[in-house]
C-alpha cells in the first residue's frame, strides 16, 4: 500500500529556479508557515500531521501527506499557477520580490505600493485535495 492509498491531500511548492537559493529557502519557510496558518480549522486536520515515534519513545511530528518541491522557469509561471489555484479554490500562500528585503513593515509598504502585475513571484505553496494540486502542478518538474 503506497501513500496514494491512505492520503487524500497534498502539499506542493513552486520555486522560481532563477532566484538565489538562500532567498528561496527563506521563501519556502514563509509560504509553508503562512499556508498552514491560513487554512480553515476544518481543513487543518487534513494536513496529516502525525507523530512518528522512534524506539526510544521520542516523537518526530511530520505530515503523512506528500510535499513536493517543484521548479518554475520564472515568476510569471508562478503567477499563472497562483491564478489557477485561486480560481480552483485551492489554498495557497506566495512570496514575492517585495517581501524579502529590509523589515516586515517596509515589506508591507513595498507590497502595498506595487501593482500585482509588477510583482515578481519567488514561491507559491499549495495545499488541497491531491487531484486538484496535481492538476495545477503537472507541468512543473521536481526541484
GROMACS .gro file of N, CA, C and O in nm, residues 14-17 19 23-24 27 75 78 95-98 100 120-124:
model
   80
   14UNK      N    1   0.603   2.569  -0.555
   14UNK     CA    2   0.672   2.609  -0.677
   14UNK      C    3   0.776   2.713  -0.639
   14UNK      O    4   0.744   2.809  -0.569
   15UNK      N    5   0.897   2.694  -0.685
   15UNK     CA    6   1.005   2.790  -0.660
   15UNK      C    7   1.062   2.837  -0.794
   15UNK      O    8   1.082   2.756  -0.885
   16UNK      N    9   1.088   2.966  -0.804
   16UNK     CA   10   1.148   3.022  -0.925
   16UNK      C   11   1.295   2.980  -0.929
   16UNK      O   12   1.375   3.021  -0.844
   17UNK      N   13   1.331   2.902  -1.028
   17UNK     CA   14   1.466   2.847  -1.036
   17UNK      C   15   1.573   2.953  -1.058
   17UNK      O   16   1.692   2.928  -1.037
   19UNK      N   17   1.596   3.238  -0.888
   19UNK     CA   18   1.621   3.312  -0.764
   19UNK      C   19   1.729   3.240  -0.684
   19UNK      O   20   1.734   3.116  -0.681
   23UNK      N   21   1.754   3.287  -0.071
   23UNK     CA   22   1.625   3.357  -0.076
   23UNK      C   23   1.512   3.255  -0.092
   23UNK      O   24   1.408   3.268  -0.027
   24UNK      N   25   1.534   3.153  -0.174
   24UNK     CA   26   1.431   3.050  -0.192
   24UNK      C   27   1.405   2.972  -0.064
   24UNK      O   28   1.290   2.938  -0.035
   27UNK      N   29   1.193   3.189   0.143
   27UNK     CA   30   1.059   3.192   0.085
   27UNK      C   31   0.984   3.063   0.115
   27UNK      O   32   0.865   3.066   0.151
   75UNK      N   33   0.891   3.384  -1.248
   75UNK     CA   34   0.782   3.430  -1.162
   75UNK      C   35   0.648   3.437  -1.233
   75UNK      O   36   0.543   3.421  -1.168
   78UNK      N   37   0.474   3.113  -1.196
   78UNK     CA   38   0.420   3.102  -1.060
   78UNK      C   39   0.293   3.186  -1.051
   78UNK      O   40   0.193   3.142  -0.992
   95UNK      N   41   0.515   3.426  -0.207
   95UNK     CA   42   0.628   3.508  -0.162
   95UNK      C   43   0.679   3.582  -0.285
   95UNK      O   44   0.707   3.520  -0.387
   96UNK      N   45   0.690   3.715  -0.275
   96UNK     CA   46   0.728   3.795  -0.391
   96UNK      C   47   0.854   3.877  -0.365
   96UNK      O   48   0.905   3.880  -0.253
   97UNK      N   49   0.896   3.946  -0.467
   97UNK     CA   50   1.016   4.030  -0.458
   97UNK      C   51   1.000   4.144  -0.359
   97UNK      O   52   1.100   4.203  -0.317
   98UNK      N   53   0.880   4.175  -0.317
   98UNK     CA   54   0.859   4.285  -0.221
   98UNK      C   55   0.865   4.238  -0.077
   98UNK      O   56   0.852   4.319   0.014
  100UNK      N   57   1.115   4.036   0.088
  100UNK     CA   58   1.235   3.974   0.144
  100UNK      C   59   1.345   4.072   0.184
  100UNK      O   60   1.443   4.034   0.245
  120UNK      N   61   0.707   4.014  -0.869
  120UNK     CA   62   0.784   3.901  -0.920
  120UNK      C   63   0.769   3.790  -0.817
  120UNK      O   64   0.815   3.804  -0.703
  121UNK      N   65   0.703   3.682  -0.854
  121UNK     CA   66   0.676   3.572  -0.761
  121UNK      C   67   0.798   3.481  -0.750
  121UNK      O   68   0.849   3.432  -0.850
  122UNK      N   69   0.843   3.460  -0.626
  122UNK     CA   70   0.956   3.371  -0.600
  122UNK      C   71   0.909   3.231  -0.558
  122UNK      O   72   0.978   3.134  -0.584
  123UNK      N   73   0.795   3.224  -0.487
  123UNK     CA   74   0.748   3.095  -0.435
  123UNK      C   75   0.597   3.096  -0.421
  123UNK      O   76   0.535   3.200  -0.397
  124UNK      N   77   0.539   2.977  -0.434
  124UNK     CA   78   0.396   2.957  -0.416
  124UNK      C   79   0.376   2.821  -0.351
  124UNK      O   80   0.421   2.720  -0.404
   0.00000   0.00000   0.00000
